Coordinates of C-alpha atoms and ligand atoms in Angstrom, one line a residue:
M28 CA 72.6 -47.0 -79.9
P29 CA 74.9 -49.9 -79.3
K30 CA 74.9 -52.0 -76.2
E31 CA 76.7 -50.3 -73.3
T32 CA 78.2 -51.7 -70.2
I33 CA 77.9 -49.4 -67.2
E34 CA 79.3 -49.9 -63.7
F35 CA 77.3 -49.5 -60.6
K36 CA 78.0 -46.4 -58.5
A37 CA 80.1 -47.5 -55.6
E38 CA 77.3 -47.2 -53.2
V39 CA 75.0 -49.4 -55.2
A40 CA 77.5 -52.2 -55.1
E41 CA 77.9 -51.9 -51.4
V42 CA 74.1 -51.7 -50.8
L43 CA 73.6 -54.7 -53.1
N44 CA 76.0 -56.7 -51.2
L45 CA 74.5 -55.8 -47.8
V46 CA 70.9 -56.2 -48.9
I47 CA 71.6 -59.7 -50.3
H48 CA 73.3 -60.8 -47.1
S49 CA 71.4 -59.1 -44.4
L50 CA 67.9 -59.8 -45.7
Y51 CA 68.4 -63.3 -46.7
S52 CA 66.1 -64.8 -44.1
H53 CA 63.4 -62.4 -45.3
R54 CA 64.1 -62.8 -49.0
E55 CA 60.4 -63.2 -49.9
V56 CA 60.0 -59.4 -49.5
F57 CA 61.6 -59.1 -53.0
L58 CA 58.1 -59.8 -54.4
R59 CA 56.5 -57.1 -52.3
E60 CA 59.1 -54.6 -53.5
L61 CA 58.7 -55.4 -57.2
V62 CA 54.9 -55.5 -57.0
S63 CA 54.9 -52.2 -55.2
N64 CA 57.1 -50.6 -57.8
A65 CA 54.8 -52.0 -60.5
A66 CA 51.7 -50.5 -58.7
D67 CA 53.5 -47.1 -58.3
A68 CA 54.3 -47.1 -62.0
I69 CA 50.6 -47.8 -62.9
D70 CA 49.5 -45.1 -60.5
K71 CA 51.8 -42.6 -62.3
R72 CA 50.6 -43.6 -65.7
R73 CA 46.9 -43.4 -64.8
F74 CA 47.5 -40.0 -63.2
E75 CA 49.3 -38.6 -66.3
A76 CA 46.5 -40.0 -68.5
L77 CA 44.0 -37.8 -66.7
T78 CA 45.4 -34.8 -68.5
Q79 CA 47.1 -36.5 -71.5
T80 CA 44.6 -39.1 -72.6
A81 CA 47.0 -40.5 -75.2
L82 CA 49.3 -41.8 -72.4
G83 CA 46.7 -44.1 -70.9
D84 CA 46.1 -47.8 -71.6
P85 CA 42.5 -48.5 -72.7
A86 CA 43.0 -52.2 -72.0
G87 CA 42.9 -51.5 -68.2
Y88 CA 45.7 -51.7 -65.7
A89 CA 47.1 -54.8 -64.1
I90 CA 50.2 -56.4 -62.6
R91 CA 51.0 -59.9 -63.8
I92 CA 53.2 -62.4 -62.1
I93 CA 54.3 -65.1 -64.5
P94 CA 56.3 -68.1 -63.3
D95 CA 58.2 -70.2 -65.8
K96 CA 59.3 -73.4 -64.1
K97 CA 61.1 -74.8 -67.1
R98 CA 63.4 -71.9 -67.5
K99 CA 63.4 -71.0 -63.8
M100 CA 62.2 -67.5 -64.6
L101 CA 59.8 -65.3 -62.8
T102 CA 58.4 -62.2 -64.5
I103 CA 56.7 -59.3 -62.9
R104 CA 54.9 -57.3 -65.6
D105 CA 53.1 -54.0 -65.4
N106 CA 51.6 -51.6 -67.9
G107 CA 52.6 -48.6 -65.9
I108 CA 54.5 -45.5 -66.9
G109 CA 57.7 -47.4 -68.0
M110 CA 61.1 -45.8 -68.1
T111 CA 63.2 -43.9 -70.7
R112 CA 66.9 -44.7 -71.0
E113 CA 67.7 -41.7 -68.7
E114 CA 65.2 -42.8 -66.1
L115 CA 66.5 -46.3 -66.1
V116 CA 70.1 -45.2 -65.5
Q117 CA 68.9 -42.7 -62.9
N118 CA 66.5 -44.9 -61.0
I119 CA 68.0 -48.4 -61.2
G120 CA 71.8 -47.6 -61.4
T121 CA 72.0 -45.3 -58.5
I122 CA 70.5 -45.1 -55.0
A123 CA 68.6 -42.0 -53.9
A124 CA 71.6 -40.1 -52.7
S125 CA 69.8 -38.6 -49.7
G126 CA 69.5 -41.7 -47.7
S127 CA 72.0 -44.2 -49.0
K128 CA 74.9 -43.2 -46.7
A129 CA 72.7 -43.3 -43.7
F130 CA 71.3 -46.5 -44.9
L131 CA 74.7 -48.1 -45.1
E132 CA 75.7 -46.9 -41.7
K133 CA 72.5 -48.2 -40.1
L134 CA 72.8 -51.5 -41.8
K135 CA 76.3 -52.0 -40.7
E136 CA 75.3 -51.2 -37.2
N137 CA 72.4 -53.5 -37.1
Q138 CA 72.0 -56.1 -39.8
K139 CA 68.6 -57.1 -38.6
A140 CA 67.2 -53.7 -39.2
G141 CA 67.6 -54.3 -42.9
V142 CA 64.1 -55.4 -43.6
E143 CA 62.7 -52.2 -42.2
L144 CA 65.3 -50.1 -43.8
I145 CA 64.8 -51.4 -47.3
G146 CA 61.6 -49.6 -47.9
Q147 CA 62.6 -46.4 -46.1
F148 CA 65.6 -45.9 -48.4
G149 CA 64.3 -47.1 -51.7
V150 CA 66.6 -49.9 -52.3
G151 CA 63.6 -52.1 -53.0
F152 CA 64.5 -53.1 -56.5
Y153 CA 67.9 -54.5 -55.5
S154 CA 66.2 -57.1 -53.3
A155 CA 65.6 -59.0 -56.5
F156 CA 69.2 -60.2 -56.3
M157 CA 68.4 -62.1 -53.1
V158 CA 66.6 -64.7 -55.2
A159 CA 68.0 -64.1 -58.7
D160 CA 71.5 -64.4 -60.1
K161 CA 70.5 -62.4 -63.2
V162 CA 67.8 -59.7 -63.6
E163 CA 66.4 -58.3 -66.8
V164 CA 64.4 -55.1 -67.0
W165 CA 62.4 -54.6 -70.3
T166 CA 60.8 -51.3 -70.2
K167 CA 59.1 -48.8 -72.5
S168 CA 58.1 -45.4 -71.4
A169 CA 54.5 -44.3 -72.0
S170 CA 56.0 -41.1 -73.4
G171 CA 57.0 -43.1 -76.5
S172 CA 60.8 -43.2 -76.3
P173 CA 62.5 -46.4 -77.5
A174 CA 62.2 -49.5 -75.3
M175 CA 65.3 -50.4 -73.3
L176 CA 66.7 -53.6 -72.0
W177 CA 68.7 -53.6 -68.7
I178 CA 70.6 -56.7 -67.6
S179 CA 72.6 -57.3 -64.5
E180 CA 74.0 -60.1 -62.5
G181 CA 74.2 -57.9 -59.5
K182 CA 78.0 -57.7 -59.5
G183 CA 79.8 -54.7 -60.7
G184 CA 77.4 -53.3 -63.2
Y185 CA 74.8 -53.8 -65.9
T186 CA 74.4 -53.7 -69.7
L187 CA 72.0 -51.4 -71.4
E188 CA 70.6 -51.6 -75.0
E189 CA 67.7 -50.5 -77.1
T190 CA 65.2 -53.2 -77.7
E191 CA 61.8 -53.9 -79.1
K192 CA 58.8 -53.9 -76.8
E193 CA 55.2 -53.6 -78.1
K194 CA 53.4 -52.0 -75.2
A195 CA 54.4 -49.3 -72.6
G196 CA 55.2 -50.7 -69.2
T197 CA 57.9 -52.8 -67.5
D198 CA 58.8 -56.5 -67.3
V199 CA 61.2 -57.4 -64.6
I200 CA 62.5 -60.9 -65.3
L201 CA 64.3 -62.8 -62.6
H202 CA 66.5 -65.7 -63.4
L203 CA 66.1 -67.5 -60.1
K204 CA 68.9 -69.0 -58.2
N205 CA 68.8 -72.8 -57.7
E206 CA 67.8 -72.6 -54.1
A207 CA 65.0 -70.1 -54.9
D208 CA 62.7 -72.2 -57.0
E209 CA 60.0 -72.2 -54.3
F210 CA 59.1 -68.8 -55.8
L211 CA 57.9 -70.5 -59.0
E212 CA 55.1 -72.3 -57.1
D213 CA 51.6 -70.9 -57.4
W214 CA 50.8 -71.5 -53.7
R215 CA 54.0 -69.7 -52.6
I216 CA 53.4 -66.7 -54.8
R217 CA 49.8 -66.5 -53.7
E218 CA 50.9 -66.7 -50.0
I219 CA 53.4 -63.9 -50.4
V220 CA 51.1 -61.6 -52.3
Q221 CA 48.3 -62.0 -49.9
K222 CA 50.5 -61.4 -47.0
Y223 CA 52.2 -58.3 -48.3
S224 CA 50.3 -56.9 -51.2
D225 CA 46.6 -57.5 -50.6
Y226 CA 45.9 -53.8 -50.6
V227 CA 47.5 -53.0 -53.9
S228 CA 44.7 -51.2 -55.7
H229 CA 45.4 -52.7 -59.1
P230 CA 44.6 -56.4 -59.8
I231 CA 47.6 -58.7 -59.4
H232 CA 47.2 -61.7 -61.8
L233 CA 49.0 -64.9 -61.3
E234 CA 49.6 -66.6 -64.6
G235 CA 50.6 -70.0 -63.2
E236 CA 49.0 -73.4 -63.6
K237 CA 45.8 -71.4 -63.9
E238 CA 45.1 -67.8 -64.1
E239 CA 43.8 -66.1 -61.0
V240 CA 43.6 -62.6 -59.3
L241 CA 45.4 -62.7 -56.0
N242 CA 44.4 -59.5 -54.2
K243 CA 41.2 -58.0 -53.0
T244 CA 41.9 -54.5 -54.4
T245 CA 39.5 -53.0 -51.9
A246 CA 40.3 -49.7 -50.4
I247 CA 40.3 -50.5 -46.7
W248 CA 39.8 -46.8 -45.8
R249 CA 36.5 -46.8 -47.6
R250 CA 35.1 -49.7 -45.7
P251 CA 33.1 -49.1 -42.5
K252 CA 35.3 -49.3 -39.4
T253 CA 33.1 -51.9 -37.7
E254 CA 33.9 -54.4 -40.4
I255 CA 37.7 -54.1 -40.3
K256 CA 39.7 -56.4 -38.2
N257 CA 42.8 -55.1 -36.4
E258 CA 45.0 -57.5 -38.4
E259 CA 43.7 -55.8 -41.6
Y260 CA 44.7 -52.4 -40.3
E261 CA 48.1 -53.8 -39.3
E262 CA 48.8 -55.4 -42.6
F263 CA 47.7 -52.3 -44.5
Y264 CA 50.0 -50.2 -42.5
K265 CA 52.9 -52.6 -43.2
Y266 CA 52.0 -52.4 -46.9
I267 CA 52.1 -48.6 -47.1
S268 CA 55.0 -48.1 -44.7
H269 CA 57.2 -51.1 -45.6
D270 CA 57.5 -51.6 -41.9
T271 CA 57.9 -55.1 -40.6
E272 CA 56.2 -54.3 -37.3
G273 CA 52.6 -53.3 -37.0
P274 CA 51.7 -49.7 -36.1
L275 CA 51.5 -48.4 -32.5
A276 CA 48.1 -46.9 -33.0
W277 CA 45.8 -45.6 -35.8
T278 CA 42.7 -43.4 -36.3
H279 CA 40.2 -43.9 -39.1
H280 CA 37.4 -41.3 -39.9
T281 CA 35.2 -39.9 -42.5
I282 CA 35.0 -36.2 -42.4
E283 CA 31.8 -34.6 -43.7
G284 CA 30.1 -31.3 -43.9
G285 CA 31.9 -28.5 -45.7
I286 CA 34.6 -30.8 -47.0
E287 CA 34.4 -34.5 -47.5
F288 CA 37.3 -36.9 -47.2
R289 CA 38.4 -40.1 -45.5
L290 CA 41.5 -40.5 -43.4
L291 CA 43.3 -43.4 -42.0
L292 CA 46.4 -42.3 -40.0
F293 CA 49.0 -44.5 -38.4
I294 CA 51.7 -43.9 -35.8
P295 CA 54.6 -46.3 -36.2
Q296 CA 56.1 -48.1 -33.3
K297 CA 59.6 -47.0 -34.1
A298 CA 61.0 -43.8 -35.5
P299 CA 62.6 -44.3 -38.9
V300 CA 66.3 -43.5 -39.0
N301 CA 65.6 -40.7 -41.4
L302 CA 62.9 -39.1 -39.4
F303 CA 64.4 -35.7 -39.7
H304 CA 65.3 -35.9 -43.4
E305 CA 63.3 -33.8 -45.7
E306 CA 62.7 -36.9 -47.7
S307 CA 60.5 -38.7 -45.3
P308 CA 57.4 -39.9 -47.1
G309 CA 54.1 -38.1 -46.4
L310 CA 50.5 -39.3 -46.5
R311 CA 49.2 -41.0 -49.6
L312 CA 46.7 -38.7 -51.1
H313 CA 43.9 -40.2 -53.2
V314 CA 41.2 -38.4 -54.9
K315 CA 38.0 -40.4 -55.2
K316 CA 40.0 -43.6 -54.6
M317 CA 42.6 -42.8 -57.2
F318 CA 46.2 -42.5 -55.9
V319 CA 47.6 -39.1 -56.7
T320 CA 50.8 -38.4 -54.7
E321 CA 52.6 -39.0 -51.5
D322 CA 54.7 -35.9 -51.8
L323 CA 52.2 -33.3 -50.7
K324 CA 54.0 -31.9 -47.7
E325 CA 51.2 -29.4 -47.1
L326 CA 48.9 -32.1 -45.9
L327 CA 50.4 -32.2 -42.4
P328 CA 52.4 -29.8 -40.3
L329 CA 56.1 -30.7 -40.4
Y330 CA 56.3 -31.7 -36.8
L331 CA 53.8 -34.6 -37.5
R332 CA 56.2 -36.0 -40.1
F333 CA 56.2 -39.4 -38.4
V334 CA 52.5 -40.0 -39.3
R335 CA 51.8 -42.5 -42.1
G336 CA 48.5 -43.1 -43.8
V337 CA 46.0 -42.4 -46.4
V338 CA 43.7 -39.5 -47.2
D339 CA 41.0 -39.9 -49.8
S340 CA 39.2 -36.7 -50.9
E341 CA 35.9 -36.4 -52.6
D342 CA 36.2 -32.7 -53.4
L343 CA 39.7 -32.2 -55.0
P344 CA 39.7 -32.1 -58.7
L345 CA 41.2 -35.2 -60.3
N346 CA 42.7 -33.6 -63.4
V347 CA 45.2 -31.3 -61.8
S348 CA 48.9 -31.5 -61.5
R349 CA 50.6 -32.2 -58.2
E350 CA 52.1 -28.7 -58.4
T351 CA 48.8 -26.9 -58.5
L352 CA 47.4 -29.2 -55.8
Q353 CA 49.6 -27.7 -53.2
H354 CA 48.0 -24.3 -53.7
N355 CA 44.4 -25.7 -53.6
A356 CA 42.4 -24.0 -51.0
L357 CA 41.0 -27.3 -49.7
I358 CA 44.4 -28.5 -48.6
P359 CA 44.8 -26.2 -45.5
K360 CA 41.3 -27.3 -44.5
M361 CA 42.2 -30.9 -44.7
R362 CA 45.4 -30.3 -42.9
K363 CA 43.5 -28.7 -40.1
Q364 CA 41.2 -31.7 -39.7
L365 CA 44.1 -34.2 -40.1
T366 CA 46.1 -32.5 -37.3
K367 CA 43.0 -32.4 -35.1
K368 CA 42.3 -36.1 -35.6
L369 CA 45.9 -37.0 -34.9
L370 CA 46.0 -34.9 -31.7
D371 CA 42.7 -36.5 -30.7
L372 CA 44.4 -39.9 -31.1
L373 CA 47.4 -38.8 -29.0
E374 CA 45.2 -37.4 -26.2
D375 CA 43.2 -40.6 -26.2
L376 CA 46.4 -42.7 -25.8
A377 CA 47.8 -40.4 -23.1
K378 CA 44.6 -40.7 -21.1
N379 CA 43.5 -44.2 -21.7
Q380 CA 46.7 -46.1 -22.7
P381 CA 49.5 -44.4 -20.9
E382 CA 52.0 -47.2 -21.6
K383 CA 51.4 -46.8 -25.3
Y384 CA 51.7 -43.1 -25.0
A385 CA 55.0 -43.5 -23.2
A386 CA 56.2 -45.7 -26.0
F387 CA 55.1 -43.1 -28.5
W388 CA 56.8 -40.3 -26.5
K389 CA 60.1 -42.1 -26.4
E390 CA 60.2 -42.4 -30.2
F391 CA 58.5 -39.2 -31.3
G392 CA 58.4 -36.8 -28.4
I393 CA 61.2 -34.8 -29.9
A394 CA 59.1 -34.2 -33.0
L395 CA 56.1 -33.1 -31.0
K396 CA 58.3 -30.5 -29.1
E397 CA 58.7 -28.8 -32.5
G398 CA 54.9 -28.3 -32.5
V399 CA 55.0 -26.1 -29.4
A400 CA 56.9 -23.5 -31.4
S401 CA 55.3 -24.1 -34.8
D402 CA 51.7 -25.0 -34.4
F403 CA 50.2 -21.9 -33.0
E404 CA 46.7 -23.0 -33.4
N405 CA 47.1 -26.2 -31.4
R406 CA 50.0 -25.3 -29.1
D407 CA 47.9 -25.6 -25.9
R408 CA 47.0 -29.2 -26.9
V409 CA 50.6 -30.0 -27.8
I410 CA 51.8 -28.5 -24.5
E411 CA 49.6 -30.9 -22.5
L412 CA 51.1 -33.8 -24.5
L413 CA 54.6 -33.0 -23.4
R414 CA 56.4 -35.4 -21.0
F415 CA 59.6 -35.0 -19.1
P416 CA 61.8 -37.1 -16.8
S417 CA 62.1 -35.5 -13.4
S418 CA 63.8 -35.8 -10.0
K419 CA 60.6 -37.6 -8.9
T420 CA 60.2 -40.1 -11.7
A421 CA 61.9 -43.4 -11.9
E422 CA 64.4 -44.0 -14.6
G423 CA 62.5 -44.3 -17.9
E424 CA 59.4 -42.6 -16.6
T425 CA 58.1 -39.1 -17.3
V426 CA 55.7 -36.5 -16.0
S427 CA 53.4 -34.0 -17.7
L428 CA 53.3 -30.3 -16.9
A429 CA 49.8 -30.8 -15.5
D430 CA 51.0 -33.5 -13.2
Y431 CA 53.9 -31.5 -12.1
A432 CA 51.8 -28.5 -11.4
G433 CA 49.4 -30.7 -9.5
R434 CA 52.0 -31.8 -7.0
M435 CA 53.9 -28.5 -6.6
K436 CA 54.9 -27.7 -3.0
E437 CA 52.9 -25.2 -1.1
G438 CA 54.2 -21.7 -1.8
Q439 CA 56.0 -22.9 -5.0
K440 CA 55.3 -20.5 -7.8
D441 CA 57.6 -21.7 -10.6
I442 CA 58.1 -24.9 -12.5
Y443 CA 61.8 -25.8 -12.0
Y444 CA 63.9 -27.5 -14.6
I445 CA 67.5 -28.3 -15.3
A446 CA 69.0 -28.9 -18.7
G447 CA 71.7 -31.4 -19.2
A448 CA 73.2 -34.0 -21.5
N449 CA 71.3 -36.8 -19.9
R450 CA 69.5 -37.9 -16.7
A451 CA 72.7 -38.7 -14.8
A452 CA 74.3 -35.3 -15.6
C453 CA 71.1 -33.5 -14.4
E454 CA 71.1 -35.6 -11.2
R455 CA 74.7 -35.0 -10.5
S456 CA 74.6 -31.2 -10.9
P457 CA 75.4 -29.3 -7.7
H458 CA 72.4 -27.0 -8.5
M459 CA 70.1 -29.9 -7.6
E460 CA 71.3 -30.0 -4.0
T461 CA 68.9 -27.7 -2.4
F462 CA 65.9 -29.0 -4.4
R463 CA 66.8 -32.5 -3.4
T464 CA 67.1 -31.5 0.3
H465 CA 63.7 -29.8 0.2
G466 CA 61.9 -32.4 -1.9
I467 CA 61.1 -30.0 -4.7
E468 CA 60.6 -31.7 -8.1
V469 CA 62.8 -30.6 -10.9
L470 CA 62.2 -31.5 -14.6
Y471 CA 65.1 -32.9 -16.5
M472 CA 65.5 -31.4 -20.0
T473 CA 67.8 -33.7 -21.8
D474 CA 66.9 -33.2 -25.5
V475 CA 68.9 -30.6 -27.4
V476 CA 65.7 -28.9 -28.5
D477 CA 64.4 -28.5 -24.9
E478 CA 65.6 -25.0 -24.0
W479 CA 64.6 -23.7 -27.4
M480 CA 61.2 -25.3 -26.9
I481 CA 60.9 -23.7 -23.4
S482 CA 61.5 -20.3 -24.8
A483 CA 58.7 -20.9 -27.2
L484 CA 56.5 -22.3 -24.5
G485 CA 56.5 -19.4 -22.1
P486 CA 54.7 -19.8 -18.8
Y487 CA 52.5 -22.8 -18.3
K488 CA 49.2 -21.7 -16.8
D489 CA 50.9 -18.6 -15.1
K490 CA 53.7 -20.8 -13.8
K491 CA 57.1 -19.7 -15.1
L492 CA 59.5 -22.4 -16.3
Q493 CA 62.5 -21.6 -14.3
S494 CA 66.0 -23.0 -14.9
I495 CA 67.7 -23.9 -11.7
T496 CA 71.1 -23.1 -13.2
R497 CA 70.1 -19.5 -14.0
G498 CA 69.4 -16.3 -12.2
D499 CA 69.1 -15.5 -8.5
L500 CA 66.8 -18.2 -7.3
D501 CA 64.4 -17.1 -4.6
L502 CA 63.3 -20.2 -2.7
S503 CA 62.4 -18.2 0.4
N504 CA 58.7 -18.6 0.1
L505 CA 59.0 -22.4 0.1
G506 CA 58.4 -22.9 3.8
D507 CA 61.4 -25.0 4.7
A508 CA 63.8 -23.4 2.3
K509 CA 66.3 -20.9 3.7
D510 CA 64.7 -17.7 4.4
K511 CA 65.5 -14.5 2.7
K512 CA 66.7 -12.6 5.8
E513 CA 69.2 -15.3 6.7
I514 CA 70.6 -15.2 3.2
E515 CA 70.9 -11.4 3.4
K516 CA 72.7 -11.7 6.7
Q517 CA 75.2 -14.3 5.2
Q518 CA 75.6 -12.1 2.2
S519 CA 77.0 -9.3 4.4
E520 CA 79.0 -11.7 6.6
F521 CA 80.7 -13.2 3.5
R522 CA 81.1 -9.9 1.7
G523 CA 84.9 -9.8 2.4
L524 CA 85.6 -13.3 1.1
A525 CA 83.2 -12.7 -1.9
D526 CA 85.2 -9.6 -2.9
K527 CA 88.4 -11.5 -2.6
I528 CA 87.1 -14.3 -4.7
R529 CA 85.9 -11.9 -7.3
A530 CA 89.4 -10.3 -7.4
V531 CA 91.1 -13.7 -7.8
L532 CA 88.7 -14.8 -10.5
Q533 CA 88.5 -11.6 -12.5
E534 CA 90.4 -13.2 -15.3
E535 CA 88.0 -16.0 -15.5
E536 CA 84.4 -15.7 -16.7
V537 CA 83.0 -14.6 -13.4
K538 CA 81.2 -11.3 -12.9
E539 CA 79.8 -11.6 -9.5
V540 CA 80.2 -13.7 -6.3
R541 CA 77.3 -14.3 -3.9
V542 CA 76.1 -16.6 -1.2
S543 CA 74.0 -19.4 -2.6
S544 CA 70.6 -20.6 -1.6
R545 CA 70.8 -23.7 -3.9
L546 CA 73.8 -25.6 -2.5
S547 CA 73.9 -28.0 0.4
E548 CA 76.8 -30.4 -0.3
S549 CA 79.0 -28.6 -2.8
P550 CA 81.2 -25.7 -1.8
A551 CA 80.4 -23.6 -4.9
C552 CA 78.7 -23.6 -8.3
L553 CA 78.4 -21.4 -11.4
V554 CA 75.1 -19.7 -12.3
A555 CA 74.0 -18.1 -15.6
D556 CA 71.9 -15.0 -16.0
E557 CA 68.2 -15.4 -16.9
E558 CA 69.1 -14.7 -20.5
G559 CA 72.7 -15.8 -20.6
L560 CA 74.2 -19.1 -21.8
D561 CA 74.4 -21.8 -19.2
A562 CA 76.8 -24.7 -19.3
N563 CA 74.3 -26.9 -21.2
M564 CA 73.6 -24.4 -23.9
E565 CA 77.3 -23.8 -24.3
R566 CA 77.8 -27.5 -24.7
I567 CA 75.1 -27.8 -27.4
L568 CA 76.2 -24.8 -29.4
K569 CA 79.8 -26.1 -29.3
A570 CA 78.6 -29.4 -30.5
M571 CA 76.9 -27.6 -33.4
K572 CA 80.2 -26.0 -34.1
R573 CA 78.8 -22.6 -33.5
T574 CA 81.2 -19.9 -32.2
V575 CA 80.2 -19.4 -28.6
E576 CA 80.5 -16.1 -26.9
V577 CA 80.5 -17.1 -23.3
S578 CA 78.7 -14.7 -21.1
K579 CA 80.2 -14.1 -17.7
R580 CA 78.5 -16.0 -14.9
T581 CA 77.9 -15.7 -11.2
F582 CA 80.0 -17.7 -8.8
E583 CA 77.8 -18.9 -5.9
I584 CA 79.4 -20.1 -2.6
N585 CA 77.9 -22.3 0.1
P586 CA 78.3 -20.6 3.5
T587 CA 77.7 -23.8 5.4
H588 CA 80.4 -25.7 3.6
P589 CA 83.6 -26.2 5.8
V590 CA 85.9 -25.2 2.9
I591 CA 84.1 -21.8 2.5
A592 CA 83.9 -21.3 6.2
N593 CA 87.6 -21.9 6.6
L594 CA 88.5 -19.7 3.7
K595 CA 86.5 -17.0 5.3
R596 CA 88.4 -17.4 8.5
I597 CA 91.8 -17.3 6.8
H598 CA 90.8 -14.3 4.8
E599 CA 89.6 -12.5 8.0
K600 CA 93.0 -13.2 9.7
K601 CA 95.1 -12.2 6.7
A602 CA 93.4 -10.8 3.6
D603 CA 96.5 -11.4 1.4
D604 CA 97.3 -14.9 2.6
A605 CA 99.2 -16.5 -0.3
R606 CA 97.2 -19.7 -0.1
L607 CA 93.8 -18.0 -0.9
G608 CA 94.5 -17.4 -4.6
P609 CA 95.4 -21.0 -5.7
W610 CA 92.6 -22.4 -3.5
I611 CA 90.0 -20.2 -4.9
K612 CA 91.1 -21.1 -8.4
L613 CA 90.8 -24.8 -7.4
L614 CA 87.2 -24.2 -6.2
Y615 CA 86.4 -22.5 -9.5
N616 CA 87.8 -25.4 -11.6
Q617 CA 85.9 -27.8 -9.4
A618 CA 82.7 -26.0 -10.0
L619 CA 83.3 -26.2 -13.8
L620 CA 84.0 -29.9 -13.6
A621 CA 80.9 -30.5 -11.5
E622 CA 78.6 -29.0 -14.1
G623 CA 80.3 -31.0 -16.9
S624 CA 82.2 -28.1 -18.4
E625 CA 85.8 -28.2 -19.6
I626 CA 88.4 -26.5 -17.5
P627 CA 90.4 -23.9 -19.3
N628 CA 93.8 -24.9 -17.9
P629 CA 93.9 -28.5 -16.6
S630 CA 97.7 -28.4 -15.8
E631 CA 97.2 -25.4 -13.6
M632 CA 94.5 -27.4 -11.7
V633 CA 96.7 -30.5 -11.4
Q634 CA 99.6 -28.3 -10.0
G635 CA 97.1 -26.7 -7.6
I636 CA 96.0 -30.1 -6.3
S637 CA 99.6 -31.4 -6.0
S638 CA 100.8 -28.4 -3.9
L639 CA 97.6 -28.7 -1.8
L640 CA 98.3 -32.4 -1.2
A641 CA 102.0 -31.6 -0.4
E642 CA 100.9 -29.1 2.2
V643 CA 98.2 -31.3 3.8
S644 CA 100.5 -34.3 3.9
A645 CA 103.3 -32.3 5.4
D646 CA 100.9 -31.1 8.1
S647 CA 99.7 -34.5 9.0
G648 CA 103.2 -35.9 8.8
K649 CA 104.1 -33.5 11.6
S650 CA 101.3 -34.5 14.0
Ligands
ADP13 P1 61.8 -47.1 -54.6 O1 60.7 -47.8 -55.2 O2 61.7 -47.1 -53.1 O3 62.0 -45.7 -55.1 P2 63.4 -49.0 -56.0 O4 64.8 -49.3 -56.0 O5 62.5 -50.1 -55.8 O6 63.1 -47.9 -55.0 O7 63.1 -48.3 -57.4 C1 63.8 -47.2 -57.8 C2 63.0 -46.4 -58.9 O8 63.0 -47.1 -60.1 C3 61.6 -46.2 -58.6 O9 61.4 -45.1 -57.7 C4 61.0 -46.0 -60.0 O10 61.2 -44.6 -60.4 C5 61.8 -46.9 -60.8 N1 61.1 -48.1 -61.0 C6 61.3 -49.3 -60.4 N2 60.4 -50.2 -60.9 C7 59.7 -49.7 -61.8 C8 58.6 -50.1 -62.7 N3 58.2 -51.4 -62.7 N4 58.1 -49.2 -63.6 C9 58.6 -47.9 -63.6 N5 59.6 -47.5 -62.9 C10 60.1 -48.3 -62.0

């Protein structure tokens, strides 16, 4: 096949450009990325060779770094799986489509985030262009197809041609830029490899002034805990996660009895931008030390997708494909133990290092909420790990359900919550008034998944989770709250006005009008049924572009508010007073605005306000 010139996909060009410019101060990571690709390629070949012996390399596996000062070239050589022509075009000419858009957007938003993003999105290879103005990839697939040579100067595209290469594997040759010749120095290469790649499980040879092996190749998870320094755990985490920051916490165990495996699990400090992508990498599964896969989703429940780490099984068979692995009966058993150890870690943080737990919650709480609905076996443990802001916590702080229950008011039976877009929206809601006045704590549910989670949660230790924007709240048994009799009395006193209001609002989404026990400052508010959509749910569904069938709500009036008291008087004097209609409509629109909903007809409201102002100013003009 003749030499071809192929253009980069548009995204590649853009990513390249951004990678080169935004990562420049961290450009040494190019070596980590290329070494890590080489190690992955060796893992793949070694794994394939388990079932197809002919694919293996009897000479043993290694990564070689070969500086050539005279020609300003740096070669990273592996005897891994290599690439066919198609694989080369597919892997090096395009960027994994799933993440690349998100990657670009994030990178534009925050150039500094680049170093962390680079690993998450698999743009590792392109980092070579930070130090090289030309890159050659010589590769031959272990499957035996012809060797290929890929050459690019990082602008526009690359050339591709068949070539000769004796052994399977890949050579990546970097023609270093003038200002990058530090990467030809033995000491510099040694420093970078030891910093970033010490845990690569294949030997990394430096073929410089003298030949040496740079890394320890020990499996950290197989060493006794007592001998491992925190820094070692941190560096290992960075190596497997491509994170620049260390982990928030980790747990390291050997499981024995029944099944035997080692686990080393990490919780990152920050949630990756693609946390909720299907693609997020899982645990690295090893069998008797040998790396097998990191795609085995069955190892952890989905809601723990933020966990990074290594599992090393003594029992799984080595010579099986990844596909049959996922049906192996040991996997659910391992998953059970892994989940347990992770929850142990979280409980320990929550109890003994609450600041760390708070940091965890801020990043990953939303993932844990999924567990309430999906992890039936552990739901009670997950529920205790939930945290919520509330009317009694300072900005940024949270409370657990256990703490809430522990400080409930005497006579209080339910756990109260309000769902809203954010803390401020919850605080501002008129529904909060009576709770504030009576000092009753209300949880703020500000994540979109919250109400869905609450329906999965059910009661917490016999205490119902009660939305304060729904249903006919009965606060009468709370000592200082309004008592039932009084409300009933007001209910009948205001019956006439309530009927009038209902008649005026019959076109609107109102089905009932009643005296409120939840208001103290506002004249009126809207309340959903226990099962109906409240304003927040409506907002969320609309944002998801779902067609919303609004259920009619109850309009509650505050009998102690002067506006309501005056309306009652006007109505008693003259039931068909012409002012009542427009004023009631104004009250209704006001209630909609107060809960953050859109009003159906803003111009009608503006007109209403104008004529009201005209009337009031005319009145005061007279006096
Ligand atoms: P990532 O490694 O995160 O997938 P890269 O851009 O670094 O992203 O590499 C893209 C793909 O190219 C890899 O997933 C792999 O399939 C292939 N590749 C890169 N380097 C090598 C290599 N040395 N040997 C075999 N395949 C490689």
